[in-house]
Tab-separated table of C-alpha atoms and ligand atoms in Angstrom:
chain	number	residue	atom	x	y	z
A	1	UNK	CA	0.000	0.000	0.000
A	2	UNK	CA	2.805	2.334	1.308
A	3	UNK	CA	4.686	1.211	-2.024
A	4	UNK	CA	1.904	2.120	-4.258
A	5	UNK	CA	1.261	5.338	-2.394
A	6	UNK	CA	4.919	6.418	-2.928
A	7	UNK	CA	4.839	5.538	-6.807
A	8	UNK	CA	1.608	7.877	-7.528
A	9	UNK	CA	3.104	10.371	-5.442
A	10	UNK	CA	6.059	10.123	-7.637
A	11	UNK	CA	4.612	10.051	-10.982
A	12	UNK	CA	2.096	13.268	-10.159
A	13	UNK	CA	5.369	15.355	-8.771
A	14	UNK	CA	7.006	14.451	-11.917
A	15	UNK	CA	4.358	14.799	-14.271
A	16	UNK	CA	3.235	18.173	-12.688
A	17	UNK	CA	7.293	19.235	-12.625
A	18	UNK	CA	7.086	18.498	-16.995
A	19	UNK	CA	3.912	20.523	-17.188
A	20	UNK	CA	4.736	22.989	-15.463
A	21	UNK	CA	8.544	23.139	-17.491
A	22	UNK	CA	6.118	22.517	-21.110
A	23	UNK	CA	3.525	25.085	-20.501
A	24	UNK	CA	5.960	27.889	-19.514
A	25	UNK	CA	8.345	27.311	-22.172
A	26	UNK	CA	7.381	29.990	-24.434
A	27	UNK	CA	4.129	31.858	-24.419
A	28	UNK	CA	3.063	34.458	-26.465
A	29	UNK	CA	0.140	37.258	-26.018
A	30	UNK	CA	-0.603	38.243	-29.574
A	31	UNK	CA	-2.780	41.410	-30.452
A	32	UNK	CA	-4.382	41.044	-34.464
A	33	UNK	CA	-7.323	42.246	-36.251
A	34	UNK	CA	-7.686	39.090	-38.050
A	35	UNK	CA	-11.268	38.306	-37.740
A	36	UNK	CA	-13.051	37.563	-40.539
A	37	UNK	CA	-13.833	34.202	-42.204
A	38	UNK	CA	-10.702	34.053	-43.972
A	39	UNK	CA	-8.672	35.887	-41.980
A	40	UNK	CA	-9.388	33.849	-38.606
A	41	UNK	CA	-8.655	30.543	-41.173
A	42	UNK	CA	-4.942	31.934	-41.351
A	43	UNK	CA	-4.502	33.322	-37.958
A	44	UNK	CA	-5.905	29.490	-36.615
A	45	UNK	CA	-2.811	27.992	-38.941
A	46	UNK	CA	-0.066	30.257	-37.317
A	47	UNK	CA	-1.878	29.502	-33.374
A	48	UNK	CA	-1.616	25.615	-34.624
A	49	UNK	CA	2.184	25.535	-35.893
A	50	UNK	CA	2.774	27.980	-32.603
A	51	UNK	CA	1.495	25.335	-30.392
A	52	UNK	CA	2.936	22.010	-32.891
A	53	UNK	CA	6.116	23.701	-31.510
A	54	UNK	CA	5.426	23.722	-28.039
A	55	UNK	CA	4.521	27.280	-27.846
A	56	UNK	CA	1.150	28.123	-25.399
A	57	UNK	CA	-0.460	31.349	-27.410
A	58	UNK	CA	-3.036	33.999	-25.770
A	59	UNK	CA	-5.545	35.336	-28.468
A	60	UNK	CA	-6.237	38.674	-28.445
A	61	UNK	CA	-7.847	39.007	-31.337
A	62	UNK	CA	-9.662	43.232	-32.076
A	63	UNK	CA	-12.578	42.923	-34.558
A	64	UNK	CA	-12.142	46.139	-37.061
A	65	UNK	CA	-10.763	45.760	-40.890
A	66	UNK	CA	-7.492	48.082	-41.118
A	67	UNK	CA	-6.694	47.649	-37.805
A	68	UNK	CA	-8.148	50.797	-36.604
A	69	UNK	CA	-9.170	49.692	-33.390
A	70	UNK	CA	-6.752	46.825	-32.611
A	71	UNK	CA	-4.589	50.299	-32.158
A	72	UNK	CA	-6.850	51.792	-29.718
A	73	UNK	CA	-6.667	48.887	-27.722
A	74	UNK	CA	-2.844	48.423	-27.776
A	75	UNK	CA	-2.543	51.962	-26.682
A	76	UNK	CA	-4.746	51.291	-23.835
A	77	UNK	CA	-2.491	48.205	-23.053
A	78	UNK	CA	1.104	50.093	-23.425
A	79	UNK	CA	-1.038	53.367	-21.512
A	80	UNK	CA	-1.511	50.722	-18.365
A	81	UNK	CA	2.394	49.308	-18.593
A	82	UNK	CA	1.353	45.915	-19.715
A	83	UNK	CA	1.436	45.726	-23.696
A	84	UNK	CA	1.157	42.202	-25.497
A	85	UNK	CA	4.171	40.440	-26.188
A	86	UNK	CA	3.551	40.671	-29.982
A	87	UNK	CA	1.119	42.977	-32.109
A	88	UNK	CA	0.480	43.074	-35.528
A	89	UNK	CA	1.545	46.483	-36.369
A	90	UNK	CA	2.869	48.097	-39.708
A	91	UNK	CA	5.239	49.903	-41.452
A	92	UNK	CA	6.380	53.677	-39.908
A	93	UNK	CA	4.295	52.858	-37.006
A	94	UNK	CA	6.329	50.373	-36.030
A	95	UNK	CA	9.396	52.982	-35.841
A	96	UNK	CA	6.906	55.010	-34.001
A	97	UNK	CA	6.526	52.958	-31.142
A	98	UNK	CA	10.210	51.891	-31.162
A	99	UNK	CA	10.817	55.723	-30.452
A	100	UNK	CA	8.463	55.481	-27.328
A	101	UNK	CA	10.998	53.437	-25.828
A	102	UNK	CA	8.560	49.911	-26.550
A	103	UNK	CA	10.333	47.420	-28.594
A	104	UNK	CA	12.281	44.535	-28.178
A	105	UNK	CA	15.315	43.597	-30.598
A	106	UNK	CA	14.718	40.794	-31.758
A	107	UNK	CA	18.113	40.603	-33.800
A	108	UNK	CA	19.946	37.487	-32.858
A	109	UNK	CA	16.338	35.336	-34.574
A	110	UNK	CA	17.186	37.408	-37.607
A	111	UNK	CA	20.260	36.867	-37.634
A	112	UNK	CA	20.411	32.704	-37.076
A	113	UNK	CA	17.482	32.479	-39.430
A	114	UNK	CA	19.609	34.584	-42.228
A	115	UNK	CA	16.233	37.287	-42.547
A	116	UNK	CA	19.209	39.676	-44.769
A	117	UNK	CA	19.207	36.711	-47.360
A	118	UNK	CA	15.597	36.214	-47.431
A	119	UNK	CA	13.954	39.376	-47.386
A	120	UNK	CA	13.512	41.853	-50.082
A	121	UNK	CA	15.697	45.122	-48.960
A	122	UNK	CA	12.848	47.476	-49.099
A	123	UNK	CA	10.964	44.849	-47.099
A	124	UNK	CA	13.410	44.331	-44.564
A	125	UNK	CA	14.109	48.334	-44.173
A	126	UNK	CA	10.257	48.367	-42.770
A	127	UNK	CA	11.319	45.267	-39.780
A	128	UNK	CA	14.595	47.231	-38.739
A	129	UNK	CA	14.780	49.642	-35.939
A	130	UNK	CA	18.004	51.618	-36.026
A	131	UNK	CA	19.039	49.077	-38.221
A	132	UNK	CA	18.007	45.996	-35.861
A	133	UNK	CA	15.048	44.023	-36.475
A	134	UNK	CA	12.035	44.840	-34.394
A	135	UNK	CA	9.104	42.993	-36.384
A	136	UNK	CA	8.756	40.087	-38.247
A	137	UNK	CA	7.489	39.972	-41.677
A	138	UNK	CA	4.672	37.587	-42.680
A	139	UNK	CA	3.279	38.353	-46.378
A	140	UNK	CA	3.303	41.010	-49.253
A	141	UNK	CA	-0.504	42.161	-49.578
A	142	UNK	CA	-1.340	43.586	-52.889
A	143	UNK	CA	-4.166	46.965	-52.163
A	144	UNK	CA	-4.647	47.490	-56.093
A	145	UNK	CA	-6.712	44.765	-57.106
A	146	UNK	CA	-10.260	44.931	-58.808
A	147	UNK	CA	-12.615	41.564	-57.703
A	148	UNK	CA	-15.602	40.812	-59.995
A	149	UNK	CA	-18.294	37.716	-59.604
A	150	UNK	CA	-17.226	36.146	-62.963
A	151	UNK	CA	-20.643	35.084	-63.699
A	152	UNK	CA	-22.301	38.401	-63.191
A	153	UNK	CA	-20.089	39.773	-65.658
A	154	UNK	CA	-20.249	37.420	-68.333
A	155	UNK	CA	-24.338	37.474	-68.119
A	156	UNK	CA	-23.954	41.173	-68.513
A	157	UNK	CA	-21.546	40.628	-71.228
A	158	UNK	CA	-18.697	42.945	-69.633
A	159	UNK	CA	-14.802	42.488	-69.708
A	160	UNK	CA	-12.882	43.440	-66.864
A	161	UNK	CA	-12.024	47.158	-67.047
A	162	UNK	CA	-8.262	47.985	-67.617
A	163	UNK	CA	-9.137	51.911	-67.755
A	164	UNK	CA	-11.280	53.910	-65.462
A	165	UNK	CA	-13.298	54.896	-68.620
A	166	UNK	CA	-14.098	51.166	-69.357
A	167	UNK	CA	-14.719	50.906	-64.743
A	168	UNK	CA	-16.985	53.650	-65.181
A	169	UNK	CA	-18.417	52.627	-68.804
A	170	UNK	CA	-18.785	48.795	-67.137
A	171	UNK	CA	-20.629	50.063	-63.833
A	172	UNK	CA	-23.115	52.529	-65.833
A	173	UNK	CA	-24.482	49.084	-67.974
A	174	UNK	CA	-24.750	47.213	-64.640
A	175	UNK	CA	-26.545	49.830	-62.736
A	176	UNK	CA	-29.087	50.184	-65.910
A	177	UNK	CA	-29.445	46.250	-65.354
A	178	UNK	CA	-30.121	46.968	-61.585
A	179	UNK	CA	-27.037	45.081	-60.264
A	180	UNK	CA	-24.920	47.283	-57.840
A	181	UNK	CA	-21.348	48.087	-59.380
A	182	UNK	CA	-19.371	48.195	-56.767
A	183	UNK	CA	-19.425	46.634	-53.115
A	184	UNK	CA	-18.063	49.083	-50.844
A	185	UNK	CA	-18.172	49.183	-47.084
A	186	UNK	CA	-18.878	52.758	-45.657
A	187	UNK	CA	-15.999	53.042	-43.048
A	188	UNK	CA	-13.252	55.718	-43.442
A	189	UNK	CA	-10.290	53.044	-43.969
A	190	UNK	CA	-12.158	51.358	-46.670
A	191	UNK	CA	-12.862	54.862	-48.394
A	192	UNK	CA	-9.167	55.399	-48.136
A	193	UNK	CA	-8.827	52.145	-49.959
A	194	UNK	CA	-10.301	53.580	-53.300
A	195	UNK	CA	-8.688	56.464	-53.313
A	196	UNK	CA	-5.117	56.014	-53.323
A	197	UNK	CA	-6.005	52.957	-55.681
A	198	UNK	CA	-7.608	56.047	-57.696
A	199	UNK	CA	-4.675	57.632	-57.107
A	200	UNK	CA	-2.295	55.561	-58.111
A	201	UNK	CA	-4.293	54.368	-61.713
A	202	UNK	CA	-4.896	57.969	-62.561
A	203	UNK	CA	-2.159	59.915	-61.825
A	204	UNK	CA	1.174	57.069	-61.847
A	205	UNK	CA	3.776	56.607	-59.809
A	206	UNK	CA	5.309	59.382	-59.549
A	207	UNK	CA	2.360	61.519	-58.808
A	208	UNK	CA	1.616	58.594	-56.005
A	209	UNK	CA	5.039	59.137	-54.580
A	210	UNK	CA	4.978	62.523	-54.307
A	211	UNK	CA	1.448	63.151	-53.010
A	212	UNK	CA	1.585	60.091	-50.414
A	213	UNK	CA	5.205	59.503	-49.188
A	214	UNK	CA	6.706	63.031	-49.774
A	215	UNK	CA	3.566	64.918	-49.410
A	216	UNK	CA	4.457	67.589	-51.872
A	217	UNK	CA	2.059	70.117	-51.414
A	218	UNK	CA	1.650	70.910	-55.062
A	219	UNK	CA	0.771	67.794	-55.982
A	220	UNK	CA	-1.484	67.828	-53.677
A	221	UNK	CA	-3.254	70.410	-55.146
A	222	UNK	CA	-2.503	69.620	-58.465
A	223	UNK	CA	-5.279	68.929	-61.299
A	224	UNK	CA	-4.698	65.266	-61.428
A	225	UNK	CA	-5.746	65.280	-57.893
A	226	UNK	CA	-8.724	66.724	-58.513
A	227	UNK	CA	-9.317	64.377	-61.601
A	228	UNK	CA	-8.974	62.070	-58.403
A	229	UNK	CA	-11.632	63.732	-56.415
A	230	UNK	CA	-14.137	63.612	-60.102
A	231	UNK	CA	-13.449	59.662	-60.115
A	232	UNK	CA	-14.134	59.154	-56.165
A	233	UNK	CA	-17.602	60.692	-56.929
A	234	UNK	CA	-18.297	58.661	-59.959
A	235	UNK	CA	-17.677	55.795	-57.461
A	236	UNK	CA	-19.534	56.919	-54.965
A	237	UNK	CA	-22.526	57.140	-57.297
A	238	UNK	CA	-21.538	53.174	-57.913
A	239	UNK	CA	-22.452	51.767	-54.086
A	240	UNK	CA	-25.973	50.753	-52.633
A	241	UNK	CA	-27.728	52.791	-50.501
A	242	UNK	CA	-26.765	50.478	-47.447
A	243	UNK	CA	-23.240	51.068	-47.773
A	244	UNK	CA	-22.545	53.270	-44.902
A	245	UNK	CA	-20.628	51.438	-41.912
A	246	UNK	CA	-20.759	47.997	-43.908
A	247	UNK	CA	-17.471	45.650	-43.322
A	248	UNK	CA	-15.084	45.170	-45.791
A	249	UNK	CA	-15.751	41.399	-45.483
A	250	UNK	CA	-19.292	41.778	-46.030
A	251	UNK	CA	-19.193	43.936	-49.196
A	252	UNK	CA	-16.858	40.771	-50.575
A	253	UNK	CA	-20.042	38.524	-49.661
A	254	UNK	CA	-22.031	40.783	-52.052
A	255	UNK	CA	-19.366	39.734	-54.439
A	256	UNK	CA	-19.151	36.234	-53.258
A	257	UNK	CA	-22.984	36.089	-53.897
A	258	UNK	CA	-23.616	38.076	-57.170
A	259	UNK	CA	-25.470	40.968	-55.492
A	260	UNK	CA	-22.845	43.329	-56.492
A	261	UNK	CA	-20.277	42.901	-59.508
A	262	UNK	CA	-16.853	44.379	-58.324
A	263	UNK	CA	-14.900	45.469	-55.135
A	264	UNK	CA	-11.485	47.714	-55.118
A	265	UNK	CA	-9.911	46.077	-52.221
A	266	UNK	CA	-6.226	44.905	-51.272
A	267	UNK	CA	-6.015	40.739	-51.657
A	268	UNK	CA	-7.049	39.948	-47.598
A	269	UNK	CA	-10.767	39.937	-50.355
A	270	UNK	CA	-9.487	36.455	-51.771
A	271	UNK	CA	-9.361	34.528	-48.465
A	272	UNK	CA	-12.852	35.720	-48.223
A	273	UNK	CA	-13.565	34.278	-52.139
A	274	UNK	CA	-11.776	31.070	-50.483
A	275	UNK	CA	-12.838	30.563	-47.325
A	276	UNK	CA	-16.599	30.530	-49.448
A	277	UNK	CA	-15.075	27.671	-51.581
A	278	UNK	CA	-14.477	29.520	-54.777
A	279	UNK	CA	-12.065	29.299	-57.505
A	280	UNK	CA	-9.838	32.201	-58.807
A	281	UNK	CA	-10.574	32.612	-62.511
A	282	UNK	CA	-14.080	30.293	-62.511
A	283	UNK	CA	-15.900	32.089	-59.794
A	284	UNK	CA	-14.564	35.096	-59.217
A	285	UNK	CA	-11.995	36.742	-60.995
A	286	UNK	CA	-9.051	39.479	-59.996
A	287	UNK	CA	-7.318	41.819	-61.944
A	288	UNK	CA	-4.626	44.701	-61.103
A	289	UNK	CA	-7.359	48.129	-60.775
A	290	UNK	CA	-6.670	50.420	-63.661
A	291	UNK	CA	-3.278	51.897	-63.495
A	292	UNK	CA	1.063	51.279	-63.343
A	293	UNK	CA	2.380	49.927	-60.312
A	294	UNK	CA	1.883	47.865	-57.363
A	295	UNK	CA	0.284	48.896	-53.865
A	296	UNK	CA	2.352	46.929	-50.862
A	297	UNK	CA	1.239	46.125	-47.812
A	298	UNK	CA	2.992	44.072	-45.442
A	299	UNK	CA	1.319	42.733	-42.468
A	300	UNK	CA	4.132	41.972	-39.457
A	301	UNK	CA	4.400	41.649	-35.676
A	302	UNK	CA	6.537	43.910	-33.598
A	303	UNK	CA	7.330	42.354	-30.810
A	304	UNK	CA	6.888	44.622	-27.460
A	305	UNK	CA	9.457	44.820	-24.925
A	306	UNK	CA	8.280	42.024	-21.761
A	307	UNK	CA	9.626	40.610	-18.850
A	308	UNK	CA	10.046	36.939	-18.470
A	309	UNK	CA	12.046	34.542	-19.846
A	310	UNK	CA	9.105	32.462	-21.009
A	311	UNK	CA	7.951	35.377	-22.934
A	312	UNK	CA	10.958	36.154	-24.655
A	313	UNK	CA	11.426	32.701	-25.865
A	314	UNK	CA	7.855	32.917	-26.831
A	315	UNK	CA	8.373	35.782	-29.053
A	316	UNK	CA	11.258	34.277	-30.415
A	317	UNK	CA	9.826	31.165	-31.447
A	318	UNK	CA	6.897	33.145	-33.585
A	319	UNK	CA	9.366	35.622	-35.309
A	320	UNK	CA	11.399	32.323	-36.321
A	321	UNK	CA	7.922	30.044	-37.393
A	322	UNK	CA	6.850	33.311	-39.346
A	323	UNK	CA	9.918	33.604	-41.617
A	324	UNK	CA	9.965	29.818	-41.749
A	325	UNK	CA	8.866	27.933	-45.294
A	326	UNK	CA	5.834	25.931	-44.223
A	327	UNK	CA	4.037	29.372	-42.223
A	328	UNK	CA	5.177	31.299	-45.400
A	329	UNK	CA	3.200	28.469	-48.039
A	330	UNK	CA	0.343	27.736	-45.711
A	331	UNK	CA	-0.754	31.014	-44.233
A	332	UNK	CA	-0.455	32.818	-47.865
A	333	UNK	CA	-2.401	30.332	-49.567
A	334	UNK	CA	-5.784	31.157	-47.274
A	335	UNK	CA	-4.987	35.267	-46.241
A	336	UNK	CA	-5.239	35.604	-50.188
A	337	UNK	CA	-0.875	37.320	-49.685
A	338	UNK	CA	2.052	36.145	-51.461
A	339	UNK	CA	4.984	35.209	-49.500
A	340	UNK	CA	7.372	37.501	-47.722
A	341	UNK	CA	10.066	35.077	-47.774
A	342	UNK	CA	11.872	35.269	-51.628
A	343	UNK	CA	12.719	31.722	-53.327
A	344	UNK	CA	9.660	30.414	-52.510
A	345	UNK	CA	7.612	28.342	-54.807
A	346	UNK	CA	3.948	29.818	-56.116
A	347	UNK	CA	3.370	26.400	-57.288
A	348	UNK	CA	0.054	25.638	-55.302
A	349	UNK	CA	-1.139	29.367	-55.439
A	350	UNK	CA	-3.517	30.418	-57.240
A	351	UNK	CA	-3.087	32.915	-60.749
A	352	UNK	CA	-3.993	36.236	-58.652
A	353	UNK	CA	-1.060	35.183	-56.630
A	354	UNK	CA	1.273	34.325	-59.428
A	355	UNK	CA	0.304	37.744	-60.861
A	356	UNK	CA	0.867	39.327	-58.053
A	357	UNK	CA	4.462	38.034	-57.175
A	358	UNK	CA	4.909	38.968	-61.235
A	359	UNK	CA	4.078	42.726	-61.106
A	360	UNK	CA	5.583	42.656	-58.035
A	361	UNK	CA	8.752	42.009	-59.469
A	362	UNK	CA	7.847	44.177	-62.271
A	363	UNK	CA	7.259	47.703	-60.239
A	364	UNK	CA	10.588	46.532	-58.367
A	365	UNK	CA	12.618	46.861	-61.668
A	366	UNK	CA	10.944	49.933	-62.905
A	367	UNK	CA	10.455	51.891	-59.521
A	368	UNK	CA	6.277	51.823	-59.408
A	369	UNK	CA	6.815	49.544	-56.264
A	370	UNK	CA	4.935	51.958	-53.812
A	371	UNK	CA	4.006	51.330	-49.788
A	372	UNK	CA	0.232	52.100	-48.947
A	373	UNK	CA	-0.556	54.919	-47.598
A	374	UNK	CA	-4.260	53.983	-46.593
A	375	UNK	CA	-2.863	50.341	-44.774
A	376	UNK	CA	-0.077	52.134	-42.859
A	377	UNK	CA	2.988	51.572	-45.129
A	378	UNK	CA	3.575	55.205	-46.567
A	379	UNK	CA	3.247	57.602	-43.028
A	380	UNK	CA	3.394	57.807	-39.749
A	381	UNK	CA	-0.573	58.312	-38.074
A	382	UNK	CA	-0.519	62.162	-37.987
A	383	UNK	CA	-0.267	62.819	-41.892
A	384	UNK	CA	-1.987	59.520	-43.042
A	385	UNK	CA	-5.292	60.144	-40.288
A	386	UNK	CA	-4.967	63.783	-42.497
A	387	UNK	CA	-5.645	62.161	-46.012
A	388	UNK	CA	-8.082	59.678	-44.962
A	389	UNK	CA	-10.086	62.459	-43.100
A	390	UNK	CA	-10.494	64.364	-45.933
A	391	UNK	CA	-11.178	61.768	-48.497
A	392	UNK	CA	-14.050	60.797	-46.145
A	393	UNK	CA	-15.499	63.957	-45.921
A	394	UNK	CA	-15.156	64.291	-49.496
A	395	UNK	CA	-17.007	60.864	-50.036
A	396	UNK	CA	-20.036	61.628	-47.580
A	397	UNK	CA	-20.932	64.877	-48.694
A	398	UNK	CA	-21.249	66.707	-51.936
A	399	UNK	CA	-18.135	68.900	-51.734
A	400	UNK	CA	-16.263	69.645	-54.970
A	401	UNK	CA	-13.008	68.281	-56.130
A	402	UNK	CA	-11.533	71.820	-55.907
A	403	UNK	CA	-12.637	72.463	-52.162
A	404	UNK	CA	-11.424	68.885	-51.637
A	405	UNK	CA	-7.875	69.503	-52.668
A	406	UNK	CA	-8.076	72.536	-50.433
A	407	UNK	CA	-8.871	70.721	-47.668
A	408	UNK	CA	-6.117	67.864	-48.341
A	409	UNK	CA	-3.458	70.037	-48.609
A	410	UNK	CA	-4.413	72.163	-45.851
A	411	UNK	CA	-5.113	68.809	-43.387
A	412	UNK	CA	-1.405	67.296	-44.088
A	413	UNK	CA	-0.036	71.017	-43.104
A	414	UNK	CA	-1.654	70.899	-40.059
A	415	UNK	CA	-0.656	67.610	-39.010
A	416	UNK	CA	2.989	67.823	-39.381
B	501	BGC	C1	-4.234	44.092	-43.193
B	501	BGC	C2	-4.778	42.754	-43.612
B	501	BGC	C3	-6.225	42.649	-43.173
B	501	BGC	C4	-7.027	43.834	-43.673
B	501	BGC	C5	-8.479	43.823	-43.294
B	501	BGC	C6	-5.136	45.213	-43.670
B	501	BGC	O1	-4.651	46.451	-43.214
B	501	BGC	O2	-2.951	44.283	-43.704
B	501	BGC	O3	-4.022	41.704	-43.075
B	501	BGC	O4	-6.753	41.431	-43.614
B	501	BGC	O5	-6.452	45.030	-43.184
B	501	BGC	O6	-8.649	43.741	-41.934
């Protein structure tokens, strides 16, 4: 009895001394917006290979396309001293909160993993923090993209547009047929969306670069911005009624479902077409929105500075995982991206990825590869919550294209 006593005894201590040991190993507390059908797919793939590799993840997971309030709530977090280990944050604001004194270097991963040799420069110049790494890239999201139902299109015998004439041309026939043009969600981000995709087909690349990432206050005020402004009002004669505060997500259903014919929306709208079970080219179909260049926008996780050892390993282990091969294949395949990682094979994506790794590569070699201002690539908050401001007022309300210029130009002064 005493014997058998003594054995239990022995096996609990030890088998509560290896859970203990497993379940503080690593552990990570991540902040992301990724809550839609598709997106929550691809989050649920990097939780699994987290935990496959003995890593013990705490969801904290912000409903809100664009991340707008998954900010709010980290600032909360970092205002009450107790910020998640790793947030999904973007571009200059990443160097923004580095400068607050709130990152972790996360260097040495980078380094064993050879990040240098596997990231694209202009991509890796985003992750680096007085030139150490600070975030960890996960995919190159394309914002310039038209989606169509192909079926709606073909019974109203239209080809996809590859001018804004032929867009505009295209949605007049559909709206005479009764079928609503263009899905759009009514929320200031989404507006955004359209316009520097509006932008960036009517005016180029340079004009994009200097209006959006310079902020050149004649361009700005130029006429092609205010040929712009004339296009965002066509398009906002293209939506429902029902648009205002509609998710992005939900204006892809209307896609999805042949109640609406096109969306201008960056390629997270093809894990939606996915997740429903449809197939690139058959059911729906994608094309680059009118114009030269390519739109980037790379989601990553900056990792927050924490104390505990178990914490720090945790953050190591997802920076390495999300560089790794198998993350890079399987996550892009159902967020709708293209891998981060270069050398990889597009073999089992679909041809809106292959496309988009092609123009990619394209705008690289002729210098139309341009960061998003509306998904937090181009500018810090300040100048960016300027633009977007504006082009909201502009969209929900019936002021001109020449009072709307006036106001753009005059909002980025005032914020810098
Ligand atoms: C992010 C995507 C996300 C989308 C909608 C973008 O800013 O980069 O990952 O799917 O917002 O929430």
């Amino acid at each position: 009895m005493f014997k058998f006593n003594k054995s239990i005894f022995l096996s609990v201590c030890l088998l509560a001394l290896f859970s203990a040991k497993s379940v503080s190993a690593s552990e990570v507390e991540v902040l992301h917006w990724w809550t839609s059908g598709g997106e929550a797919k691809a989050v649920a793939m990097l939780m699994q290979e987290f935990s496959d590799n003995g890593g013990v993840w705490t969801d904290m997971p912000v409903a809100g396309g664009g991340g707008d309030a998954a900010m709010t709530a980290l600032r909360a977090r970092a205002l009450a001293g107790n910020p998640p280990a790793a947030v999904q944050l973007k571009g200059p604001a990443i160097q923004e909160w580095y400068e607050e004194g709130m990152l972790a270097d996360i260097s040495s991963v980078a380094q064993s993993e050879k990040w240098d040799d596997l990231l694209p420069k202009v991509i890796a110049e985003h992750m680096k923090c007085e030139g150490k790494y600070c975030a960890a890239p996960v995919n190159v999201h394309r914002v310039d993209w038209l989606w169509a139902n192909a079926q709606v299109l073909n019974n109203a015998n239209i080809d996809m547009p590859t001018n804004w004439d032929e867009f505009n041309a295209a949605a007049e026939k559909l709206q005479s047929m009764g079928i609503v043009p263009l899905a759009h969600g009514g929320q200031a981000w989404q507006d955004a969306t359209i316009f520097e995709v509006v932008a960036l087909g009517i005016g180029g690349a340079n004009f994009f670069r200097k209006a959006f990432v310079e902020l050149d206050s004649q361009t700005l005020t130029s006429a092609t911005m205010i040929a712009v402004f004339d296009q965002m009002r066509k398009i906002r004669g293209y939506v429902d009624p029902n648009f205002s505060g509609r998710d992005w997500n939900l204006a892809t259903a209307m896609v999805i479902n042949g109640e609406a014919a096109f969306q201008i929306m960056g390629d997270w709208a093809k894990g939606e077409f996915v997740a429903a079970g449809k197939v690139a080219g058959k059911d729906f179909l994608c094309a680059a929105a009118p114009g030269n260049g390519f739109l980037y926008n790379v989601d990553s996780f900056a990792m927050f500075s924490v104390k505990g050892s178990d914490k720090i390993a945790g953050q190591k282990l997802l920076a390495k995982l999300i560089v790794g091969e198998n993350f890079q294949k399987n996550f892009n395949l159902t967020k709708g991206s293209i891998p981060v990682r270069v050398g990889m094979s597009l073999d089992d994506f679909d041809s809106c990825a292959r496309q988009s790794a092609n123009d990619m590569a394209t705008a690289s070699a002729t210098n139309s590869l341009l960061p998003s201002y509306a998904h937090g690539m181009a500018l810090r908050g300040a100048p960016a919550g300027a633009i977007t401001d504006t082009v909201t007022a502009h969209f929900n309300s019936k002021m001109s294209s020449q009072d709307a210029v006036k106001a753009l130009a005059k909002a980025v002064a005032n914020s810098q």
